[in-house]
Short mmCIF file of C-alpha atoms in Angstrom, two decimals:
data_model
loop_
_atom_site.label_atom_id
_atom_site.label_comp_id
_atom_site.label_asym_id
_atom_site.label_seq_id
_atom_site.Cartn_x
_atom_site.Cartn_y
_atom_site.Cartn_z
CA UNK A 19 16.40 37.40 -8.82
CA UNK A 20 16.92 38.76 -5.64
CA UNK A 21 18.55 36.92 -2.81
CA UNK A 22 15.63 36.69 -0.65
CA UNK A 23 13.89 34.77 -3.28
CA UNK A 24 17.08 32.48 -4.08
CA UNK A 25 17.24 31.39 -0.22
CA UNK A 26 13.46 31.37 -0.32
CA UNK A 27 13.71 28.90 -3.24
CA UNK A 28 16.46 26.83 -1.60
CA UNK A 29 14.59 26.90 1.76
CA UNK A 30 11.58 25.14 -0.09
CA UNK A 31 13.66 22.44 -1.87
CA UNK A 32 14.91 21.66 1.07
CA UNK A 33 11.79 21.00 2.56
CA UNK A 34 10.54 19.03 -0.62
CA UNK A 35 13.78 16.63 -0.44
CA UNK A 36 12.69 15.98 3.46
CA UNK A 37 9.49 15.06 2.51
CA UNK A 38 10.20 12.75 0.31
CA UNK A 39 12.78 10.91 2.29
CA UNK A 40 9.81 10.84 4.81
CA UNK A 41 7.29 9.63 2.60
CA UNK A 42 9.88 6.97 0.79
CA UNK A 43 10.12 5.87 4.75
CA UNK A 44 6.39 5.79 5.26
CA UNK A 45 5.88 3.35 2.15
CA UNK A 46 8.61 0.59 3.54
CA UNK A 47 6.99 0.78 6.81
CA UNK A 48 3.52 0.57 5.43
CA UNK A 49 4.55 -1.75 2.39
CA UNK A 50 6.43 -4.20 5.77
CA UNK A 51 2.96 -3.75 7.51
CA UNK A 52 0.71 -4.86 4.37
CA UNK A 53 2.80 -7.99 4.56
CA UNK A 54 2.89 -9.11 8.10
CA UNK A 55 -1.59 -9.06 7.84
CA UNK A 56 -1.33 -11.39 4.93
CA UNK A 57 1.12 -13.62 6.77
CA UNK A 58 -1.37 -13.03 9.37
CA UNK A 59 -4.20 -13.96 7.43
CA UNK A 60 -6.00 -10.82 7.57
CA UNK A 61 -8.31 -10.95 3.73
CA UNK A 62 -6.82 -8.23 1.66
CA UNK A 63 -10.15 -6.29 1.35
CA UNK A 64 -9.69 -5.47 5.27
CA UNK A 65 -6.13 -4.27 4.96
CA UNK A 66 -7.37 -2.18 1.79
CA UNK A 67 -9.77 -0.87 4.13
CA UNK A 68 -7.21 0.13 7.04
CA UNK A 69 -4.81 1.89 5.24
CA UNK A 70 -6.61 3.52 2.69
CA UNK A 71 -5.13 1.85 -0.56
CA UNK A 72 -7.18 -0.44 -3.63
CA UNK A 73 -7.47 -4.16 -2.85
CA UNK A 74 -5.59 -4.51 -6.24
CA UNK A 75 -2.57 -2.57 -4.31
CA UNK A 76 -2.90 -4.90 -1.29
CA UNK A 77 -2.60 -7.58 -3.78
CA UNK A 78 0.18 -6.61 -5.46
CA UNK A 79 2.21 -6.67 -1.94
CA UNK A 80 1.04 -10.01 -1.09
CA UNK A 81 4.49 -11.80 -0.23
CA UNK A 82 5.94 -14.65 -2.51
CA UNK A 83 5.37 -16.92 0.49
CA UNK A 84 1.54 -17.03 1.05
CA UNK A 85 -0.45 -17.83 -1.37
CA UNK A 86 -3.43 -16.03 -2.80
CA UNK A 87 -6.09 -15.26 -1.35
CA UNK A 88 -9.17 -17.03 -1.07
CA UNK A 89 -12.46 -15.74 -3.14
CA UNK A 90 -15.18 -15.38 -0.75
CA UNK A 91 -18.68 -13.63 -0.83
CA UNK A 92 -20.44 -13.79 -4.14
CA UNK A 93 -17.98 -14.85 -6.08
CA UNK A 94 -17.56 -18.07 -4.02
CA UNK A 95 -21.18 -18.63 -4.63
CA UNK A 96 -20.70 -17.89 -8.31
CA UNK A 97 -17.68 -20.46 -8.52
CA UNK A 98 -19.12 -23.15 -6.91
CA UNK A 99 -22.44 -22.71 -9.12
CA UNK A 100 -20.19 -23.33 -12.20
CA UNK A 101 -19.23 -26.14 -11.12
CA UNK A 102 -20.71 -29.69 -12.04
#
């Protein structure tokens, strides 16, 4: 291996260890963000929808403090049909 290709090598691992120190970043700040709409009281299908992750993910970020959210649409209809 040629030193060229050893410096090229440590160039791009490097690179890859800023990255992820950037993207570990990125998650806290998005992860802090996720949380401040549901203490905001923003439904977790909209915040699914603004940053580009599954409700399900949203969900799973919802802070021990709030409770869960509220069904709405058709499965609100569908629960309150069950009922008696």
């Amino acid at each position: 291996m040629t030193d060229d290709v050893r410096a090229e090598l440590d160039a791009v691992a490097a690179a890859r260890r800023r990255l992820d120190k950037q993207a570990a970043l990125l998650d806290e700040r998005e992860h802090a963000a996720i949380q401040a709409a549901w203490r905001d009281k923003v439904t977790p299908t909209e915040i699914a929808m603004r940053v580009g992750r599954s409700t399900a993910h949203v969900r799973k970020l919802r802070p021990d403090d709030v409770p869960p959210a509220r069904m709405g649409g058709m499965a609100q209809v569908k629960r309150q049909s069950e009922q008696p």
